[in-house]
Amino acid sequence: MENEPLIDEALKRELTALYGAGDRHYHDLSHVEAMLALAGECRRLLHDPDAVEAAIWFHDAIYDSRAKDNEAKSAALAEQKLSGRVSSERLSRIVAMIDATATHQLPQLDDEKATSDAALFLDMDLAILGAEPGAFDAYEKAVRREYGWVEEPMWRAGRAAVLKSFLARPHIFHTAEFQRRFEAQARKNVQRSLAALEAG
């Protein structure tokens, strides 16, 4: 059971179809692939790379910009699809990682190694904030398109609140690795985006 890949080819095909939905402009397969590439770069730091890879594949599987429970639904899908392929303890860690993307706060896990993996996973999800300015701007435009139904004043207020919440943290990223690589650029990008939103 534990030796088989958590995400086999059939599951990849199924998830790829979900990520290919027409209303996705950022939360699509390229976001998953970017996170998988970061997981590859950080493999030496991960205690259970396969569990992190499974969390990456599932974390945005359900995505509706009008809904408030995407993370919970994505976690439930992971639970359903991975049940029987993985120990219940490992599955609960994967589910906790996915659920944590709702707030980007570290989940309460009773295991130091699992907490470390969750921190790296959450940082991979936010790495785009620390991308070079052109890539960050493309990300911002793509997210705006996903929320195309939101009126501009509402969008500006809502998005500004999200960005301010990141800036208010002592660190945007949980891990030393991502702070070193992305923190300074992420703060510049987010401040620039916030200034543009507030300027209207």
PDB file of C-alpha atoms in Angstrom:
ATOM      1  CA  MET A   1       0.000   0.000   0.000  1.00  0.00           C
ATOM      2  CA  GLU A   2       2.656   2.518   1.089  1.00  0.00           C
ATOM      3  CA  ASN A   3       5.023   1.640  -1.781  1.00  0.00           C
ATOM      4  CA  GLU A   4       2.675   2.551  -4.605  1.00  0.00           C
ATOM      5  CA  PRO A   5       2.799   6.173  -5.756  1.00  0.00           C
ATOM      6  CA  LEU A   6       0.124   8.217  -4.012  1.00  0.00           C
ATOM      7  CA  ILE A   7      -0.706  10.020  -7.237  1.00  0.00           C
ATOM      8  CA  ASP A   8      -0.743   7.432 -10.025  1.00  0.00           C
ATOM      9  CA  GLU A   9      -1.285   8.185 -13.713  1.00  0.00           C
ATOM     10  CA  ALA A  10      -5.052   7.662 -13.564  1.00  0.00           C
ATOM     11  CA  LEU A  11      -5.392  10.100 -10.677  1.00  0.00           C
ATOM     12  CA  LYS A  12      -3.128  12.606 -12.453  1.00  0.00           C
ATOM     13  CA  ARG A  13      -5.427  12.465 -15.490  1.00  0.00           C
ATOM     14  CA  GLU A  14      -8.505  12.983 -13.321  1.00  0.00           C
ATOM     15  CA  LEU A  15      -6.970  15.946 -11.469  1.00  0.00           C
ATOM     16  CA  THR A  16      -5.523  17.441 -14.660  1.00  0.00           C
ATOM     17  CA  ALA A  17      -9.076  17.566 -16.061  1.00  0.00           C
ATOM     18  CA  LEU A  18     -10.257  19.513 -12.982  1.00  0.00           C
ATOM     19  CA  TYR A  19      -7.360  21.970 -13.267  1.00  0.00           C
ATOM     20  CA  GLY A  20      -8.164  22.455 -16.961  1.00  0.00           C
ATOM     21  CA  ALA A  21     -11.557  24.103 -16.313  1.00  0.00           C
ATOM     22  CA  GLY A  22     -12.109  27.218 -18.433  1.00  0.00           C
ATOM     23  CA  ASP A  23     -12.672  29.590 -15.499  1.00  0.00           C
ATOM     24  CA  ARG A  24      -9.183  29.008 -14.111  1.00  0.00           C
ATOM     25  CA  HIS A  25      -6.539  31.539 -15.068  1.00  0.00           C
ATOM     26  CA  TYR A  26      -4.052  31.122 -12.226  1.00  0.00           C
ATOM     27  CA  HIS A  27      -5.254  28.148 -10.147  1.00  0.00           C
ATOM     28  CA  ASP A  28      -4.584  25.761 -13.007  1.00  0.00           C
ATOM     29  CA  LEU A  29      -2.136  23.012 -13.909  1.00  0.00           C
ATOM     30  CA  SER A  30       0.774  25.416 -14.360  1.00  0.00           C
ATOM     31  CA  HIS A  31       0.388  26.482 -10.704  1.00  0.00           C
ATOM     32  CA  VAL A  32       0.549  22.803  -9.680  1.00  0.00           C
ATOM     33  CA  GLU A  33       3.580  22.250 -11.919  1.00  0.00           C
ATOM     34  CA  ALA A  34       5.363  25.294 -10.456  1.00  0.00           C
ATOM     35  CA  MET A  35       4.792  23.920  -6.946  1.00  0.00           C
ATOM     36  CA  LEU A  36       5.964  20.433  -7.962  1.00  0.00           C
ATOM     37  CA  ALA A  37       9.145  22.005  -9.369  1.00  0.00           C
ATOM     38  CA  LEU A  38       9.744  23.791  -6.040  1.00  0.00           C
ATOM     39  CA  ALA A  39       9.082  20.524  -4.192  1.00  0.00           C
ATOM     40  CA  GLY A  40      11.767  18.935  -6.381  1.00  0.00           C
ATOM     41  CA  GLU A  41      14.227  21.715  -5.515  1.00  0.00           C
ATOM     42  CA  CYS A  42      13.413  21.343  -1.795  1.00  0.00           C
ATOM     43  CA  ARG A  43      13.326  17.555  -1.753  1.00  0.00           C
ATOM     44  CA  ARG A  44      16.311  17.355   0.636  1.00  0.00           C
ATOM     45  CA  LEU A  45      14.288  19.381   3.182  1.00  0.00           C
ATOM     46  CA  LEU A  46      11.112  17.283   2.931  1.00  0.00           C
ATOM     47  CA  HIS A  47      10.485  14.371   5.311  1.00  0.00           C
ATOM     48  CA  ASP A  48       7.612  12.887   3.284  1.00  0.00           C
ATOM     49  CA  PRO A  49       7.967  14.269  -0.251  1.00  0.00           C
ATOM     50  CA  ASP A  50       5.222  11.987  -1.615  1.00  0.00           C
ATOM     51  CA  ALA A  51       2.683  13.307   0.903  1.00  0.00           C
ATOM     52  CA  VAL A  52       3.649  16.885  -0.018  1.00  0.00           C
ATOM     53  CA  GLU A  53       3.318  16.024  -3.708  1.00  0.00           C
ATOM     54  CA  ALA A  54      -0.165  14.597  -3.055  1.00  0.00           C
ATOM     55  CA  ALA A  55      -1.162  17.772  -1.173  1.00  0.00           C
ATOM     56  CA  ILE A  56       0.096  19.874  -4.102  1.00  0.00           C
ATOM     57  CA  TRP A  57      -1.947  17.877  -6.611  1.00  0.00           C
ATOM     58  CA  PHE A  58      -5.141  18.145  -4.574  1.00  0.00           C
ATOM     59  CA  HIS A  59      -4.902  21.569  -2.904  1.00  0.00           C
ATOM     60  CA  ASP A  60      -6.791  23.537  -5.604  1.00  0.00           C
ATOM     61  CA  ALA A  61      -8.590  20.579  -7.210  1.00  0.00           C
ATOM     62  CA  ILE A  62     -11.936  22.173  -6.327  1.00  0.00           C
ATOM     63  CA  TYR A  63     -11.872  25.858  -7.212  1.00  0.00           C
ATOM     64  CA  ASP A  64     -14.842  28.166  -7.576  1.00  0.00           C
ATOM     65  CA  SER A  65     -14.047  31.836  -6.983  1.00  0.00           C
ATOM     66  CA  ARG A  66     -17.612  32.393  -5.695  1.00  0.00           C
ATOM     67  CA  ALA A  67     -17.304  29.691  -3.018  1.00  0.00           C
ATOM     68  CA  LYS A  68     -15.797  29.937   0.465  1.00  0.00           C
ATOM     69  CA  ASP A  69     -15.130  26.231   1.010  1.00  0.00           C
ATOM     70  CA  ASN A  70     -12.791  25.291  -1.859  1.00  0.00           C
ATOM     71  CA  GLU A  71     -10.013  24.163   0.472  1.00  0.00           C
ATOM     72  CA  ALA A  72     -12.344  21.982   2.566  1.00  0.00           C
ATOM     73  CA  LYS A  73     -13.825  20.443  -0.590  1.00  0.00           C
ATOM     74  CA  SER A  74     -10.361  19.821  -2.088  1.00  0.00           C
ATOM     75  CA  ALA A  75      -9.280  18.197   1.197  1.00  0.00           C
ATOM     76  CA  ALA A  76     -12.427  16.021   1.186  1.00  0.00           C
ATOM     77  CA  LEU A  77     -11.664  14.942  -2.395  1.00  0.00           C
ATOM     78  CA  ALA A  78      -8.117  13.966  -1.354  1.00  0.00           C
ATOM     79  CA  GLU A  79      -9.547  11.990   1.545  1.00  0.00           C
ATOM     80  CA  GLN A  80     -11.956  10.177  -0.760  1.00  0.00           C
ATOM     81  CA  LYS A  81      -9.431   9.432  -3.527  1.00  0.00           C
ATOM     82  CA  LEU A  82      -6.456   8.490  -1.327  1.00  0.00           C
ATOM     83  CA  SER A  83      -8.385   6.447   1.213  1.00  0.00           C
ATOM     84  CA  GLY A  84      -7.007   2.911   1.146  1.00  0.00           C
ATOM     85  CA  ARG A  85      -3.818   3.971  -0.661  1.00  0.00           C
ATOM     86  CA  VAL A  86      -2.203   5.482   2.380  1.00  0.00           C
ATOM     87  CA  SER A  87      -2.243   5.067   6.179  1.00  0.00           C
ATOM     88  CA  SER A  88      -4.906   7.099   7.970  1.00  0.00           C
ATOM     89  CA  GLU A  89      -2.185   9.025   9.830  1.00  0.00           C
ATOM     90  CA  ARG A  90      -0.463  10.028   6.586  1.00  0.00           C
ATOM     91  CA  LEU A  91      -3.794  10.892   4.986  1.00  0.00           C
ATOM     92  CA  SER A  92      -4.705  13.168   7.896  1.00  0.00           C
ATOM     93  CA  ARG A  93      -1.391  15.047   7.387  1.00  0.00           C
ATOM     94  CA  ILE A  94      -2.166  15.519   3.678  1.00  0.00           C
ATOM     95  CA  VAL A  95      -5.681  16.742   4.503  1.00  0.00           C
ATOM     96  CA  ALA A  96      -4.318  19.131   7.164  1.00  0.00           C
ATOM     97  CA  MET A  97      -1.887  20.642   4.623  1.00  0.00           C
ATOM     98  CA  ILE A  98      -4.672  21.222   2.091  1.00  0.00           C
ATOM     99  CA  ASP A  99      -7.007  22.712   4.719  1.00  0.00           C
ATOM    100  CA  ALA A 100      -4.220  25.068   5.827  1.00  0.00           C
ATOM    101  CA  THR A 101      -4.161  26.785   2.414  1.00  0.00           C
ATOM    102  CA  ALA A 102      -7.411  28.523   3.451  1.00  0.00           C
ATOM    103  CA  THR A 103      -5.538  30.760   5.926  1.00  0.00           C
ATOM    104  CA  HIS A 104      -1.875  29.998   5.214  1.00  0.00           C
ATOM    105  CA  GLN A 105      -1.365  29.544   8.950  1.00  0.00           C
ATOM    106  CA  LEU A 106       0.591  26.462  10.002  1.00  0.00           C
ATOM    107  CA  PRO A 107      -1.716  23.575  10.889  1.00  0.00           C
ATOM    108  CA  GLN A 108      -1.555  22.116  14.399  1.00  0.00           C
ATOM    109  CA  LEU A 109       0.293  18.852  13.833  1.00  0.00           C
ATOM    110  CA  ASP A 110       1.716  16.796  16.670  1.00  0.00           C
ATOM    111  CA  ASP A 111       4.808  15.852  14.691  1.00  0.00           C
ATOM    112  CA  GLU A 112       7.743  18.183  14.073  1.00  0.00           C
ATOM    113  CA  LYS A 113       8.601  16.616  10.709  1.00  0.00           C
ATOM    114  CA  ALA A 114       5.009  16.907   9.482  1.00  0.00           C
ATOM    115  CA  THR A 115       4.900  20.561  10.622  1.00  0.00           C
ATOM    116  CA  SER A 116       8.140  21.261   8.753  1.00  0.00           C
ATOM    117  CA  ASP A 117       6.705  19.686   5.573  1.00  0.00           C
ATOM    118  CA  ALA A 118       3.480  21.688   5.957  1.00  0.00           C
ATOM    119  CA  ALA A 119       5.490  24.923   6.299  1.00  0.00           C
ATOM    120  CA  LEU A 120       7.414  24.189   3.101  1.00  0.00           C
ATOM    121  CA  PHE A 121       4.199  23.226   1.283  1.00  0.00           C
ATOM    122  CA  LEU A 122       2.470  26.501   2.269  1.00  0.00           C
ATOM    123  CA  ASP A 123       5.548  28.476   1.209  1.00  0.00           C
ATOM    124  CA  MET A 124       5.556  26.761  -2.192  1.00  0.00           C
ATOM    125  CA  ASP A 125       1.929  27.819  -2.653  1.00  0.00           C
ATOM    126  CA  LEU A 126       2.841  31.481  -2.011  1.00  0.00           C
ATOM    127  CA  ALA A 127       6.187  31.518  -3.837  1.00  0.00           C
ATOM    128  CA  ILE A 128       4.566  33.457  -6.709  1.00  0.00           C
ATOM    129  CA  LEU A 129       4.418  36.482  -4.373  1.00  0.00           C
ATOM    130  CA  GLY A 130       8.221  36.565  -4.504  1.00  0.00           C
ATOM    131  CA  ALA A 131       8.506  36.102  -8.267  1.00  0.00           C
ATOM    132  CA  GLU A 132      10.195  38.683 -10.459  1.00  0.00           C
ATOM    133  CA  PRO A 133       7.869  41.667 -11.105  1.00  0.00           C
ATOM    134  CA  GLY A 134       6.663  40.608 -14.580  1.00  0.00           C
ATOM    135  CA  ALA A 135       5.616  37.134 -13.383  1.00  0.00           C
ATOM    136  CA  PHE A 136       4.000  38.596 -10.273  1.00  0.00           C
ATOM    137  CA  ASP A 137       2.004  41.094 -12.360  1.00  0.00           C
ATOM    138  CA  ALA A 138       0.814  38.296 -14.673  1.00  0.00           C
ATOM    139  CA  TYR A 139      -0.312  36.358 -11.573  1.00  0.00           C
ATOM    140  CA  GLU A 140      -2.241  39.383 -10.277  1.00  0.00           C
ATOM    141  CA  LYS A 141      -4.003  39.807 -13.647  1.00  0.00           C
ATOM    142  CA  ALA A 142      -4.845  36.086 -13.776  1.00  0.00           C
ATOM    143  CA  VAL A 143      -6.376  36.137 -10.279  1.00  0.00           C
ATOM    144  CA  ARG A 144      -8.389  39.229 -11.219  1.00  0.00           C
ATOM    145  CA  ARG A 145      -9.783  37.332 -14.227  1.00  0.00           C
ATOM    146  CA  GLU A 146     -10.849  34.472 -11.941  1.00  0.00           C
ATOM    147  CA  TYR A 147     -12.796  37.052  -9.950  1.00  0.00           C
ATOM    148  CA  GLY A 148     -14.124  38.795 -13.063  1.00  0.00           C
ATOM    149  CA  TRP A 149     -17.639  38.755 -11.569  1.00  0.00           C
ATOM    150  CA  VAL A 150     -16.571  41.027  -8.663  1.00  0.00           C
ATOM    151  CA  GLU A 151     -17.176  44.764  -9.183  1.00  0.00           C
ATOM    152  CA  GLU A 152     -13.976  46.818  -9.232  1.00  0.00           C
ATOM    153  CA  PRO A 153     -14.469  48.710  -5.901  1.00  0.00           C
ATOM    154  CA  MET A 154     -15.259  45.440  -4.108  1.00  0.00           C
ATOM    155  CA  TRP A 155     -12.292  43.743  -5.747  1.00  0.00           C
ATOM    156  CA  ARG A 156      -9.899  46.523  -4.717  1.00  0.00           C
ATOM    157  CA  ALA A 157     -11.085  46.435  -1.101  1.00  0.00           C
ATOM    158  CA  GLY A 158     -11.037  42.631  -0.851  1.00  0.00           C
ATOM    159  CA  ARG A 159      -7.696  42.165  -2.556  1.00  0.00           C
ATOM    160  CA  ALA A 160      -6.103  44.979  -0.539  1.00  0.00           C
ATOM    161  CA  ALA A 161      -7.250  43.278   2.683  1.00  0.00           C
ATOM    162  CA  VAL A 162      -5.614  39.993   1.605  1.00  0.00           C
ATOM    163  CA  LEU A 163      -2.342  41.700   0.674  1.00  0.00           C
ATOM    164  CA  LYS A 164      -2.281  43.718   3.914  1.00  0.00           C
ATOM    165  CA  SER A 165      -2.730  40.521   5.912  1.00  0.00           C
ATOM    166  CA  PHE A 166       0.452  39.134   4.316  1.00  0.00           C
ATOM    167  CA  LEU A 167       2.414  42.321   4.969  1.00  0.00           C
ATOM    168  CA  ALA A 168       1.251  42.364   8.602  1.00  0.00           C
ATOM    169  CA  ARG A 169       2.988  39.065   9.328  1.00  0.00           C
ATOM    170  CA  PRO A 170       6.510  39.078  10.741  1.00  0.00           C
ATOM    171  CA  HIS A 171       7.370  36.940   7.683  1.00  0.00           C
ATOM    172  CA  ILE A 172       5.257  36.140   4.628  1.00  0.00           C
ATOM    173  CA  PHE A 173       7.046  32.768   4.396  1.00  0.00           C
ATOM    174  CA  HIS A 174       7.259  30.221   7.199  1.00  0.00           C
ATOM    175  CA  THR A 175      10.638  28.650   6.371  1.00  0.00           C
ATOM    176  CA  ALA A 176      14.176  30.038   6.381  1.00  0.00           C
ATOM    177  CA  GLU A 177      14.677  28.640   2.863  1.00  0.00           C
ATOM    178  CA  PHE A 178      11.784  30.604   1.337  1.00  0.00           C
ATOM    179  CA  GLN A 179      12.450  33.712   3.417  1.00  0.00           C
ATOM    180  CA  ARG A 180      15.980  33.765   2.010  1.00  0.00           C
ATOM    181  CA  ARG A 181      14.830  33.223  -1.564  1.00  0.00           C
ATOM    182  CA  PHE A 182      11.580  35.164  -1.797  1.00  0.00           C
ATOM    183  CA  GLU A 183      10.742  37.336   1.230  1.00  0.00           C
ATOM    184  CA  ALA A 184      12.349  40.632   0.149  1.00  0.00           C
ATOM    185  CA  GLN A 185      10.929  40.468  -3.390  1.00  0.00           C
ATOM    186  CA  ALA A 186       7.515  39.355  -2.115  1.00  0.00           C
ATOM    187  CA  ARG A 187       7.265  42.391   0.171  1.00  0.00           C
ATOM    188  CA  LYS A 188       8.210  44.708  -2.717  1.00  0.00           C
ATOM    189  CA  ASN A 189       5.683  43.080  -5.063  1.00  0.00           C
ATOM    190  CA  VAL A 190       2.858  43.106  -2.518  1.00  0.00           C
ATOM    191  CA  GLN A 191       3.514  46.724  -1.493  1.00  0.00           C
ATOM    192  CA  ARG A 192       3.533  47.785  -5.146  1.00  0.00           C
ATOM    193  CA  SER A 193       0.285  45.939  -5.827  1.00  0.00           C
ATOM    194  CA  LEU A 194      -1.321  47.424  -2.726  1.00  0.00           C
ATOM    195  CA  ALA A 195      -0.294  50.952  -3.737  1.00  0.00           C
ATOM    196  CA  ALA A 196      -1.878  50.423  -7.173  1.00  0.00           C
ATOM    197  CA  LEU A 197      -5.124  49.101  -5.628  1.00  0.00           C
ATOM    198  CA  GLU A 198      -5.341  52.003  -3.215  1.00  0.00           C
ATOM    199  CA  ALA A 199      -4.549  54.560  -5.885  1.00  0.00           C
ATOM    200  CA  GLY A 200      -7.469  53.221  -7.943  1.00  0.00           C
TER     201      GLY A 200
END
